[in-house]
Every structure is written in structure tokens, then in C-alpha cells.
Short mmCIF file of C-alpha atoms in Angstrom, two decimals:
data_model
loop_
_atom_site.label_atom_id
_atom_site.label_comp_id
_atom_site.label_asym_id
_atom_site.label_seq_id
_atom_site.Cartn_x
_atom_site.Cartn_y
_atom_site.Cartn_z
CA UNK C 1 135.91 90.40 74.68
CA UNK C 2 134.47 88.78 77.72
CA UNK C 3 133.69 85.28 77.59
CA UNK C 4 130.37 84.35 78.60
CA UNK C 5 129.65 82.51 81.05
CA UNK C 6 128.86 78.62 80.78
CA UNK C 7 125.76 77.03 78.89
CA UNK C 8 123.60 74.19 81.38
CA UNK C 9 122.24 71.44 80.22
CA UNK C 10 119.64 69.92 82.76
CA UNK C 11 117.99 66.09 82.17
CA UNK C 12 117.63 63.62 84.83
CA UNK C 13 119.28 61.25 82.54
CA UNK C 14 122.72 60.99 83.76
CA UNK C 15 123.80 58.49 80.54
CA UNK C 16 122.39 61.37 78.49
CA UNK C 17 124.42 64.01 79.60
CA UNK C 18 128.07 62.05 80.18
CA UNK C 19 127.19 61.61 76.22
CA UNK C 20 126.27 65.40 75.66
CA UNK C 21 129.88 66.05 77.86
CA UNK C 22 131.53 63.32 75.09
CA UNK C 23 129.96 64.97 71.58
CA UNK C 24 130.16 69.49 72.82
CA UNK C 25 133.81 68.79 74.57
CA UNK C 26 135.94 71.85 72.72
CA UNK C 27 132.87 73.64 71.43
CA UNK C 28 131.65 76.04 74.23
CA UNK C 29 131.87 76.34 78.03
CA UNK C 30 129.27 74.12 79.58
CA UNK C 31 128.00 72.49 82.45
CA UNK C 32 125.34 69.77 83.59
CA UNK C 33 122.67 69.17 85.97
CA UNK C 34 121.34 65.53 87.11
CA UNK C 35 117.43 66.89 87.05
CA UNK C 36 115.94 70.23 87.95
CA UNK C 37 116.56 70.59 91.85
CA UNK C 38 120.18 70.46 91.01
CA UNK C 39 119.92 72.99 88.37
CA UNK C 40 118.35 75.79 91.01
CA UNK C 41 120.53 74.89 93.45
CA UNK C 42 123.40 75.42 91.26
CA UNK C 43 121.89 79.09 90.11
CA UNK C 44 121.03 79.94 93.95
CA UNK C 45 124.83 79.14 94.55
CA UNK C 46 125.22 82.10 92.83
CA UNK C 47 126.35 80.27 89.27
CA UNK C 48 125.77 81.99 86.33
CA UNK C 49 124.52 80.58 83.33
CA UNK C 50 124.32 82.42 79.26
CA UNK C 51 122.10 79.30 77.92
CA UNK C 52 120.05 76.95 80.13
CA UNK C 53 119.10 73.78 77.72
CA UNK C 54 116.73 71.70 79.85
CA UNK C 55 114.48 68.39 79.29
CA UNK C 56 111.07 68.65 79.14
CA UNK C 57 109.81 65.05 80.97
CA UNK C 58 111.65 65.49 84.41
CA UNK C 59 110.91 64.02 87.63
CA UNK C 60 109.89 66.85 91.19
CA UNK C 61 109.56 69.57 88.07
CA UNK C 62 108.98 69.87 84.50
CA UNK C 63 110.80 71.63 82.02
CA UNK C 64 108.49 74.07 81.82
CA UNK C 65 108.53 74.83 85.50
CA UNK C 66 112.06 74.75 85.41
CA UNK C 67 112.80 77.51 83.15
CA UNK C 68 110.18 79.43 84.50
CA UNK C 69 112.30 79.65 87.48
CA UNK C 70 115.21 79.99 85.96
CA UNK C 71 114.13 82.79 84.00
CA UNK C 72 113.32 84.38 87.49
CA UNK C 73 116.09 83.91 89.44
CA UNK C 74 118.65 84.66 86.47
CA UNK C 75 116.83 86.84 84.15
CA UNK C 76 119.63 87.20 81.48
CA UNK C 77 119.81 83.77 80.80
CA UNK C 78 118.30 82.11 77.47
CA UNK C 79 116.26 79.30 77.97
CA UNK C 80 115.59 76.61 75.01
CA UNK C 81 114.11 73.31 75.82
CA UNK C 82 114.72 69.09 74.69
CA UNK C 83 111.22 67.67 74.27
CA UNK C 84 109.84 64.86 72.56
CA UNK C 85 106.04 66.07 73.03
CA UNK C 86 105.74 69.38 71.37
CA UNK C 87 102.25 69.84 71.14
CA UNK C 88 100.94 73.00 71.18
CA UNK C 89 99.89 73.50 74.59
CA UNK C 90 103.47 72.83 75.87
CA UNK C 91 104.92 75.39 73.42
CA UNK C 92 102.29 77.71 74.45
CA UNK C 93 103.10 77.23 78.13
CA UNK C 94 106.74 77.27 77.43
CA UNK C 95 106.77 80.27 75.34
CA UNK C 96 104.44 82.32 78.05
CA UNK C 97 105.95 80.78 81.90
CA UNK C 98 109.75 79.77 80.47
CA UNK C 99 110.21 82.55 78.41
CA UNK C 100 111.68 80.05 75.89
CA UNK C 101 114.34 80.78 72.86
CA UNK C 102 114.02 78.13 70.80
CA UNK C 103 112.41 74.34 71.07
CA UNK C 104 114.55 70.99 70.00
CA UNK C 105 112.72 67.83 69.13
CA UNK C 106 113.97 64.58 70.54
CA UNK C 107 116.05 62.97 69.20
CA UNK C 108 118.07 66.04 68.27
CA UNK C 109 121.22 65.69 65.87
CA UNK C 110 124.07 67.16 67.38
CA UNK C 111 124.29 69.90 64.93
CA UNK C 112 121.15 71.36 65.20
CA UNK C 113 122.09 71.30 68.86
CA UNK C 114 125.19 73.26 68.42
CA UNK C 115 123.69 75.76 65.80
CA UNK C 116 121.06 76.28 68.28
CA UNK C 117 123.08 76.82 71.34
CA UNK C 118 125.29 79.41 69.42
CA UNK C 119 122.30 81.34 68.46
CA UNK C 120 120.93 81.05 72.46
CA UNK C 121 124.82 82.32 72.92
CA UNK C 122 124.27 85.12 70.46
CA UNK C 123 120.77 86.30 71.66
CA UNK C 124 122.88 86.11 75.69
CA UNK C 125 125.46 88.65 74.25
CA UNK C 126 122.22 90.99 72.66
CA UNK C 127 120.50 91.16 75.97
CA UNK C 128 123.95 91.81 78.16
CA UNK C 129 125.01 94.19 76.07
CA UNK C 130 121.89 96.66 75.49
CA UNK C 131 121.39 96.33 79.22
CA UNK C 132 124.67 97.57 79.56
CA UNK C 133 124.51 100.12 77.66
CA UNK C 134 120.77 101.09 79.47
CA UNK C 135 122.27 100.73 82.82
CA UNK C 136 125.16 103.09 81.88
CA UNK C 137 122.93 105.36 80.38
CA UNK C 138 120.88 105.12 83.40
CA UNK C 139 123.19 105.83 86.12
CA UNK C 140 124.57 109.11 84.43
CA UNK C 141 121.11 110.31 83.77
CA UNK C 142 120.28 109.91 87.62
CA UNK C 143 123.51 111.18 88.68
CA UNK C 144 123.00 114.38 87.30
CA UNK C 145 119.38 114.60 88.33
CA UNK C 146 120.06 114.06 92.22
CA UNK C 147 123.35 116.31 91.68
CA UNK C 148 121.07 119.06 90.49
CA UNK C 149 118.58 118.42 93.77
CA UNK C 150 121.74 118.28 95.48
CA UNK C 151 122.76 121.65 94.58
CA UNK C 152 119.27 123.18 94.38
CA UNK C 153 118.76 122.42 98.02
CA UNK C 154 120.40 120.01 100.41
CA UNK C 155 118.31 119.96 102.80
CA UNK C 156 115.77 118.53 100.29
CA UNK C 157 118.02 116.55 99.52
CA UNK C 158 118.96 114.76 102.78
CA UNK C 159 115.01 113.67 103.12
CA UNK C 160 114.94 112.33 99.80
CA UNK C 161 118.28 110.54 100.54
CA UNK C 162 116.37 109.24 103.86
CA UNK C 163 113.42 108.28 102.20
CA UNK C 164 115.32 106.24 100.24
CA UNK C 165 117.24 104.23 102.98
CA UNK C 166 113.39 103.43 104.51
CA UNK C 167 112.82 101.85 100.90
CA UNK C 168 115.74 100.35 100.66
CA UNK C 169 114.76 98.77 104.14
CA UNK C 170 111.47 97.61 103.50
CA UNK C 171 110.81 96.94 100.17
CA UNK C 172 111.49 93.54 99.85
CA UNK C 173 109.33 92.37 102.90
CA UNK C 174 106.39 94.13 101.23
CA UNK C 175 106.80 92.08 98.15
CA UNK C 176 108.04 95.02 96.07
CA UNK C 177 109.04 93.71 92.91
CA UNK C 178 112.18 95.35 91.74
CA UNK C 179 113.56 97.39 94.88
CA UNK C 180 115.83 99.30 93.13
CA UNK C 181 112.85 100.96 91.48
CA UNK C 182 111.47 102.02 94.90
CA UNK C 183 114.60 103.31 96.18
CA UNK C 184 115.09 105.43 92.86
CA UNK C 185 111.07 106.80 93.12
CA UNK C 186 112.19 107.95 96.55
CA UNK C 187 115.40 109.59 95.58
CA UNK C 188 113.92 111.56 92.51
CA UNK C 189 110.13 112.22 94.36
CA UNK C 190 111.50 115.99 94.66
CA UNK C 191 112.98 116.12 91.57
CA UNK C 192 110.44 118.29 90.31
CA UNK C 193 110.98 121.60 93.21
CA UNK C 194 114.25 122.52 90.43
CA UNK C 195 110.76 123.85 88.33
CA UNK C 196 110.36 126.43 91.68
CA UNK C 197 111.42 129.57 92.38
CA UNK C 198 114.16 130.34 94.63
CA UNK C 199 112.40 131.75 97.62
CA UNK C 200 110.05 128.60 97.83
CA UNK C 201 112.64 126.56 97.78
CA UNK C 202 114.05 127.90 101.19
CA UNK C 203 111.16 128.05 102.97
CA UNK C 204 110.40 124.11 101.72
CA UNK C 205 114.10 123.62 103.12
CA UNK C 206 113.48 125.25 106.28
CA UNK C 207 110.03 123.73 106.89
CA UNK C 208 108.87 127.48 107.02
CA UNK C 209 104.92 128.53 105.59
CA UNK C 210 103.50 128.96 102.25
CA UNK C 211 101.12 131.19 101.15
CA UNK C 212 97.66 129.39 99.36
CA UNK C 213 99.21 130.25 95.49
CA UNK C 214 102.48 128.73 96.91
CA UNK C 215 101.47 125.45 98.26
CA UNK C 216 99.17 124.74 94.43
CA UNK C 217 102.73 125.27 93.01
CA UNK C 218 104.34 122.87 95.17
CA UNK C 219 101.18 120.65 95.00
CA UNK C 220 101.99 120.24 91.11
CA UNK C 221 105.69 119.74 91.23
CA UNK C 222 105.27 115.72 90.64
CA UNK C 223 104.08 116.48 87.25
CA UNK C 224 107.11 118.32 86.37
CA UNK C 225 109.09 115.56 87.61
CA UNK C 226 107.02 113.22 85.38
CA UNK C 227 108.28 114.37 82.80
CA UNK C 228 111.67 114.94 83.48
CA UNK C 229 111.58 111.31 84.50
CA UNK C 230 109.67 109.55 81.47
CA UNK C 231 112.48 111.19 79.22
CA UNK C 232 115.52 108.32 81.04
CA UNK C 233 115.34 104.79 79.87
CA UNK C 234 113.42 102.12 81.84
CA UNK C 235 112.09 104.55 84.28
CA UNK C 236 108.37 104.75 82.95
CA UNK C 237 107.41 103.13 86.05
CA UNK C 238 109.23 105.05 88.10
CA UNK C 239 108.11 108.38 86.72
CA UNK C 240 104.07 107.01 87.39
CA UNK C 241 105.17 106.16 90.86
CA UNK C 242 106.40 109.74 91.38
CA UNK C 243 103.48 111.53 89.93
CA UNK C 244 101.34 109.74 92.00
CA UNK C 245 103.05 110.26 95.04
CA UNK C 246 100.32 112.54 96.29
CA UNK C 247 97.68 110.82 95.62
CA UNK C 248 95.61 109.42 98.82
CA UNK C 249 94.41 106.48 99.33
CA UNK C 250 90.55 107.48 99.09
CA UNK C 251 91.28 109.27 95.50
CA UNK C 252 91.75 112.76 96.84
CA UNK C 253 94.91 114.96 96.91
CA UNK C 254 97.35 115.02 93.33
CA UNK C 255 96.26 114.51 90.64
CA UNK C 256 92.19 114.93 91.07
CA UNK C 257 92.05 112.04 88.58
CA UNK C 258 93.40 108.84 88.74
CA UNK C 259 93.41 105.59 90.60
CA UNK C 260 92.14 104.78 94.33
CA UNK C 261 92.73 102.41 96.92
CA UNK C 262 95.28 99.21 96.01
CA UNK C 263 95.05 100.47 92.05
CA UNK C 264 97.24 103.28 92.93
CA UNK C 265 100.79 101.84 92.38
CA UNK C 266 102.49 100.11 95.39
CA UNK C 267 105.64 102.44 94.66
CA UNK C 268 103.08 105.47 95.26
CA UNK C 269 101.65 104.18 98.46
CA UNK C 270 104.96 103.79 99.87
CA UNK C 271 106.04 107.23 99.33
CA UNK C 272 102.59 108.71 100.30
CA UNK C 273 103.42 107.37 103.59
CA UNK C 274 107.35 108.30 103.44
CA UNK C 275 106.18 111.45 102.38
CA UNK C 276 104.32 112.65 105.32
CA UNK C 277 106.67 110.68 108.21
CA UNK C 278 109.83 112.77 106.88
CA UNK C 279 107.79 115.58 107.75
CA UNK C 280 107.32 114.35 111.46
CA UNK C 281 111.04 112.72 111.70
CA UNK C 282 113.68 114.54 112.94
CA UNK C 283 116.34 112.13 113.37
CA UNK C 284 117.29 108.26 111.87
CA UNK C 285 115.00 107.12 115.33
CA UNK C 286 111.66 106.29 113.57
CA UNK C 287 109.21 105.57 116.77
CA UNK C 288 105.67 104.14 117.14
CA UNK C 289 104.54 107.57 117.97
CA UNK C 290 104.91 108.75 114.54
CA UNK C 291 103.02 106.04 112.81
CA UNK C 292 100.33 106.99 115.76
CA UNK C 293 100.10 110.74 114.40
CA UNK C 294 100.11 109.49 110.39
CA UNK C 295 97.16 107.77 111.43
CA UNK C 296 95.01 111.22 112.73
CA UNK C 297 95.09 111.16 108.83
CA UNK C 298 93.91 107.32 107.32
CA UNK C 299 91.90 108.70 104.16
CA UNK C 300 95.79 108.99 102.97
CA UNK C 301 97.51 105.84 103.75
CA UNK C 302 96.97 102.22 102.46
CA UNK C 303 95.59 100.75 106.34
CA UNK C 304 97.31 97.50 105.56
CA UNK C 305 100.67 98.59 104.20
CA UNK C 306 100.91 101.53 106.81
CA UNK C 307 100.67 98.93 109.91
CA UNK C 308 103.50 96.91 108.05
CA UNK C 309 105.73 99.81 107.16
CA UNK C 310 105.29 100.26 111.02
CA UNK C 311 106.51 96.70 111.87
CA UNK C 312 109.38 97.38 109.75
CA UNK C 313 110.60 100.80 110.42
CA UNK C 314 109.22 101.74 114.12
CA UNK C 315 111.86 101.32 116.84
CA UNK C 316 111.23 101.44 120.87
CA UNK C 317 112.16 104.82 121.59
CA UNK C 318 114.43 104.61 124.69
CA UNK C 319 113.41 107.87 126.35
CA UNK C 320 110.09 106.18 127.11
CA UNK C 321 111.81 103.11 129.34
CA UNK C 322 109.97 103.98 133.01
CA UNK C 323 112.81 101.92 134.36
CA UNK C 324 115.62 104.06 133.22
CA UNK C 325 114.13 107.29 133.45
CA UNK C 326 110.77 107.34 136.21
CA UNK C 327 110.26 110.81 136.25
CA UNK C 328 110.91 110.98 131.65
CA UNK C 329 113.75 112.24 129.95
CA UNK C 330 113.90 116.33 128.92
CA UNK C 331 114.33 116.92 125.16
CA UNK C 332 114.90 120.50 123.23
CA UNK C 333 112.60 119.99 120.02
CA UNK C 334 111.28 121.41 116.93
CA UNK C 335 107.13 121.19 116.56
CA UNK C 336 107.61 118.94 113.76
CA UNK C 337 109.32 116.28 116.39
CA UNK C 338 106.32 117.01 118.98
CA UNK C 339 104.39 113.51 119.91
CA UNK C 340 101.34 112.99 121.85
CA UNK C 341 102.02 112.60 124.99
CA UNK C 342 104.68 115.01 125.09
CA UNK C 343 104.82 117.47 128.68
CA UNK C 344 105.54 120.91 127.80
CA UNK C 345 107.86 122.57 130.00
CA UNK C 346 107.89 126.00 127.64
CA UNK C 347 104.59 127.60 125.79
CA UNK C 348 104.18 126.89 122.13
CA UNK C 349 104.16 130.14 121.29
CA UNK C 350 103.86 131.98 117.22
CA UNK C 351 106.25 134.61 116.21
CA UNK C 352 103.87 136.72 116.58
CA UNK C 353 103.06 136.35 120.37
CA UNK C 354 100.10 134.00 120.31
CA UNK C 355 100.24 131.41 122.43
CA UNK C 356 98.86 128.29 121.01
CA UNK C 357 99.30 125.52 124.07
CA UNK C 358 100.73 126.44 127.25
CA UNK C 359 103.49 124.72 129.40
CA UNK C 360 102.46 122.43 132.08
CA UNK C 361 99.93 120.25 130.07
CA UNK C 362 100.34 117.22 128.28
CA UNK C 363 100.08 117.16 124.41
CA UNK C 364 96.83 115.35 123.54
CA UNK C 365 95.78 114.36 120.01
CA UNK C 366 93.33 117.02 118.93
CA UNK C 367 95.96 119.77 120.13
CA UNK C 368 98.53 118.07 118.00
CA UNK C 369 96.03 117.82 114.81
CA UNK C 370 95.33 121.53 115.49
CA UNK C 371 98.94 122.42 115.64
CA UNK C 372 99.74 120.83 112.65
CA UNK C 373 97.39 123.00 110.78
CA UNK C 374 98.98 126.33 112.45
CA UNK C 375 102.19 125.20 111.57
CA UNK C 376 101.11 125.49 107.67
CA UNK C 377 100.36 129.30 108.46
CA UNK C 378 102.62 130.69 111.12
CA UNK C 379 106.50 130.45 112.44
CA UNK C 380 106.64 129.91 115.82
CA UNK C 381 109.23 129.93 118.53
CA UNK C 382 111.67 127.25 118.56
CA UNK C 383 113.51 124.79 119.85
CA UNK C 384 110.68 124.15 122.82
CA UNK C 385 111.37 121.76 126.11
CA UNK C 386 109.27 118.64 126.74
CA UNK C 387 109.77 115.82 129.00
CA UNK C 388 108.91 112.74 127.24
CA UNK C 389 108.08 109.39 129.11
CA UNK C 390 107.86 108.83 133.10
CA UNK C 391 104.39 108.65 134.61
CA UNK C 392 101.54 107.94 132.42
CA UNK C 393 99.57 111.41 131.97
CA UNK C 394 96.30 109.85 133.01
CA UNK C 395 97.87 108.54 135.83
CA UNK C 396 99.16 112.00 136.53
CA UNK C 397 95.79 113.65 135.61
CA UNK C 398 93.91 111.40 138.53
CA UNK C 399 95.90 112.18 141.03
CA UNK C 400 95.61 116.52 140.51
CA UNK C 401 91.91 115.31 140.36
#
């Protein structure tokens, strides 16, 4: 069996603990701290700890503080407190910030100590082991989910995959709580297309137009993943964060009911965002331009977390530098990659001969809204050429004046 790791006792009485060291020698593995700021920095040197005993009355932090940020930094860890002033609001306090396993009155006799520890030692194994066994049970659930999506489509796939790197990137400089929750949400936001039927599926992979009954279908695909979600252990919050996934910031889109504004889970703002750019985003280059068109839509996004997903994500694309390239650089796109600002040097043109813009002119923001909206009904045909950068089209637009 694996032998836990060591128990930490923490007092800013250095007589008390060389007599602790004396009486538990050759009962368990332990360790001491001379007051509190030695006991974090110990933990943030990446020690880990089974039982943290700690002393109530400390100088720069209590006990209570302590353990409360103990209990953060090393969650597994089962914190018990010394105290000679057990009143109830410090057991209340304890009990709520410190998550506290058990109390000890001072003075303490050495074998209530000892009992006590070997319980805190007991509960450590409990907790290791049924997370454990979650997190195993976890990791093959979700491995055979995203090897089904896999399978089902890969080109579904690959966004989800991407969607999950931009997480991965910025959810700890939003504050996201538990990142590996956000990164999951993104991987398994699909997961609910394997409920569609074959030929939707490869138009969704090919970016090709639904019909109206089509796009409802699709539209209600995060309540099949809901479920398929809520059924894996400690992913309840992950299977809210995909159902909500359409759901706009105003309280339109999917579901009709629900939340609005900053109720609707962080998790689910995030991917209503991630959503829509891997729609726009052809490559890894993720450019100010592309926050620029989300925004032709802002009843959608959370205002605030959109302009610091921006901060995070949005690179300088180099085909704009007027230094390098004066006269722009000449790119083969699909629409989904077109930007404002984009020259057309081919028409935009449907499969069916209708020309919707018309080389020569400059992309502006209305033709791009209005494009968008064609693309949902019509193929067109693609790859076009655009020059991208060089003089500034207003510049450009003066001077044919």
C-alpha cells in the first residue's frame, strides 16, 4: 500500500513542537512548521501533507485562516486544530472557512493526540481513494465520449479539440475556478450531434446549409448532451455549462428559459463566445478582426468577458504590417475567414450564379453581416482572393474621389 504522505504540525511555539518531535518519534511520518507563513510556504513548495494539525492563537494568521488556506491550496488534506478557546464561534468559523476534522483542547494528552491524528490519517486514505476511483471512472467515461465524436465526425472534432486549447489558455486569468472543468465543457459541447442523422452531420462538418427543420434539430443538440453528460460522475456542472452553451447573453437563443446576463454560468459564456469565433477561425491565428465581427452581434456575448477573451487570445496578424507589405499581402480564403476590410480581387459569387459582392471593393461591415446570413442559405464559390492590409481603404476611397 502507499504510504501517505507526512502529517504537519504548525504552532509558533518552537519549544512546543521539538517536544511534539520527542513524544510522536516512531508513530507516523510528520513534519513541523515554526507559525503559519512557514506552513504555506512549505505547501507552495509543492509539499504534500495527509493531516495538517495547526494552533489556533498564532501570530501574521490564525488557525482558522490557516487551514482555510490550506484547505485551498491542498484540498485532500485533513485539517484538525490545537485550541485552548473553543467557543462556539471559533468552531463555527473553523468548521465553515477550515473545513476542520476534528478540534483538540489545550492541553491535549498525547493519546488523544495520536488517536486523533490516526483517524485524520484514516479519513486522508477515504478521500484519496474514492477520488481515485472517480477520477478513473471519469477519464474512461470521457474517453469514450470524445472517441465516439471522434469517429462520428472529425472535423467536429478538431473545433471542439480547439476550443478546448482557447480554454485551456484563458481560463485561469478569468478567474475560472476549476479549469479542467472548462476545458472538458469545451471538448464535450458537441457531444450531443451523435443524436443526428448522418447527412446533417456532413454538412455541420463541411460548414455547408441547413434547411429551417434542420437547424431546430441542431439548435437542441445541447440537451441531448445534457443528459449524456449528467449520467458521468462529478460532471453536473459541466453538463449545465453545456446545455447552456447557446444561451445569449440578453436571455434569447437555447433554451427559451433560463438565466440572463452574469447568472448564466461563466463556463457557458465562455463557450457562447468560443462557439461563434470557431465559426470565423480558420487557422490557430486568432486576430483582432474576429473579435471585431463577434461584436456585429453583442446581445450574445458577456461585453466584459468578450473584451478580455480578446486580450488573451487576439494576436497581431502579420499580413497587416504596412512596413513589410505596403501594397497588403494576397490570401486564397474561405467566406468564413473573410474580415472587414478585406479587398476582393474575385466576386463572391453563390453556386447558383448570383453574385453577392463584386471584386474591386473593400469588404465593409454591413456587407459582411449580410453575407453571413447568405451563407446560412446558399453554397457559394470557393476559395476567393483578397488582399488584406496595405493602404487604408478610406485612404484609398479619397483619392478615386
Amino acid at each position: 500500500m502507499t504510504q501517505n504522505p507526512p502529517v504537519l504540525f504548525v504552532d509558533d511555539d518552537e519549544n512546543l513542537l521539538m517536544g511534539l518531535k520527542r513524544k510522536l518519534r516512531g508513530k507516523f511520518d510528520f513534519d513541523t512548521a515554526v507559525g503559519p507563513l512557514q506552513a504555506l510556504e512549505k505547501i507552495k513548495a509543492g509539499n504534500k501533507y495527509s493531516v495538517c494539525v495547526a494552533d489556533m492563537r498564532m501570530p501574521d494568521m490564525d488557525g482558522v485562516k490557516l487551514l482555510a488556506e490550506v484547505a485551498r491550496l491542498s484540498p485532500d488534506t485533513v485539517n484538525m486544530m490545537l485550541t485552548g478557546n473553543a467557543d462556539q464561534h471559533t468552531a463555527v468559523e473553523a468548521i465553515n472557512r477550515g473545513h476542520i476534522f476534528r478540534f483538540f483542547n489545550k492541553p491535549c494528552e498525547d493519546e488523544d493526540l495520536i488517536a486523533g491524528v490516526k483517524a485524520g490519517l484514516r479519513q486522508y486514505q477515504l478521500i484519496t481513494a474514492e477520488k481515485a476511483l472517480i477520477e478513473q471512472t471519469l477519464a474512461g467515461s470521457v474517453k469514450v465520449l470524445t472517441e465516439v465524436l471522434a469517429q462520428l465526425n472529425p472535423a467536429i472534432f478538431g473545433k471542439a479539440m480547439r476550443a478546448k486549447l482557447w480554454c485551456d489558455t484563458i481560463a485561469k486569468q478569468i478567474g475560472y475556478p476549476h479549469p479542467w472543468e472548462l476545458g472538458l465543457a469545451a471538448l464535450l459541447a458537441p457531444i450531443g450531434y451523435v443524436s443526428l442523422p448522418p447527412e446533417i452531420l456532413a454538412r455541420l462538418g463541411e460548414d455547408k446549409p441547413l434547411q429551417p427543420l434542420e437547424r431546430d434539430v441542431v439548435r437542441r443538440t445541447p440537451e441531448v448532451a445534457r443528459k449524456l453528460i449528467s449520467n458521468i460522475p462529478r460532471l453536473e456542472q459541466v453538463a449545465g455549462i453545456v446545455y447552456l452553451q447557446n444561451r445569449n447573453f440578453d436571455g434569447s437563443g437555447f433554451p427559451a428559459e433560463g438565466p440572463l446576463g452574469t447568472e448564466i454560468p461563466l463556463g457557458a459564456r465562455v463557450l457562447r463566445i468560443f462557439n461563434d469565433l470557431g465559426k470565423i477561425v480558420e487557422s490557430d491565428l486568432v486576430v483582432k478582426q474576429h473579435f471585431d465581427e463577434l461584436r456585429h452581434q453583442p446581445k450574445r456575448y458577456d461585453p466584459e468577458l468578450l473584451d478580455k477573451i480578446e486580450a488573451l487570445l487576439a494576436k497581431e496578424d502579420p499580413s497587416y504590417d504596412k512596413v513589410a507589405y505596403p501594397k497588403g499581402t494576397e490570401h486564397d480564403i474561405y467566406l468564413k475567414a473573410l474580415r472587414m476590410g478585406d479587398f476582393l480581387l474575385t466576386d463572391i459569387e453563390t453556386r447558383e450564379g448570383q453574385v453577392l459582392l463584386a471584386h474591386g471593393n473593400y469588404v465593409s461591415e454591413i456587407q459582411l453581416q449580410r453575407l453571413r446570413v447568405f451563407q446560412e442559405l446558399h453554397q457559394f464559390h470557393e476559395p476567393i482572393r483578397v488582399r488584406r492590409g496595405g493602404q487604408d481603404p478610406e485612404i484609398t476611397i479619397r483619392e478615386g474621389s
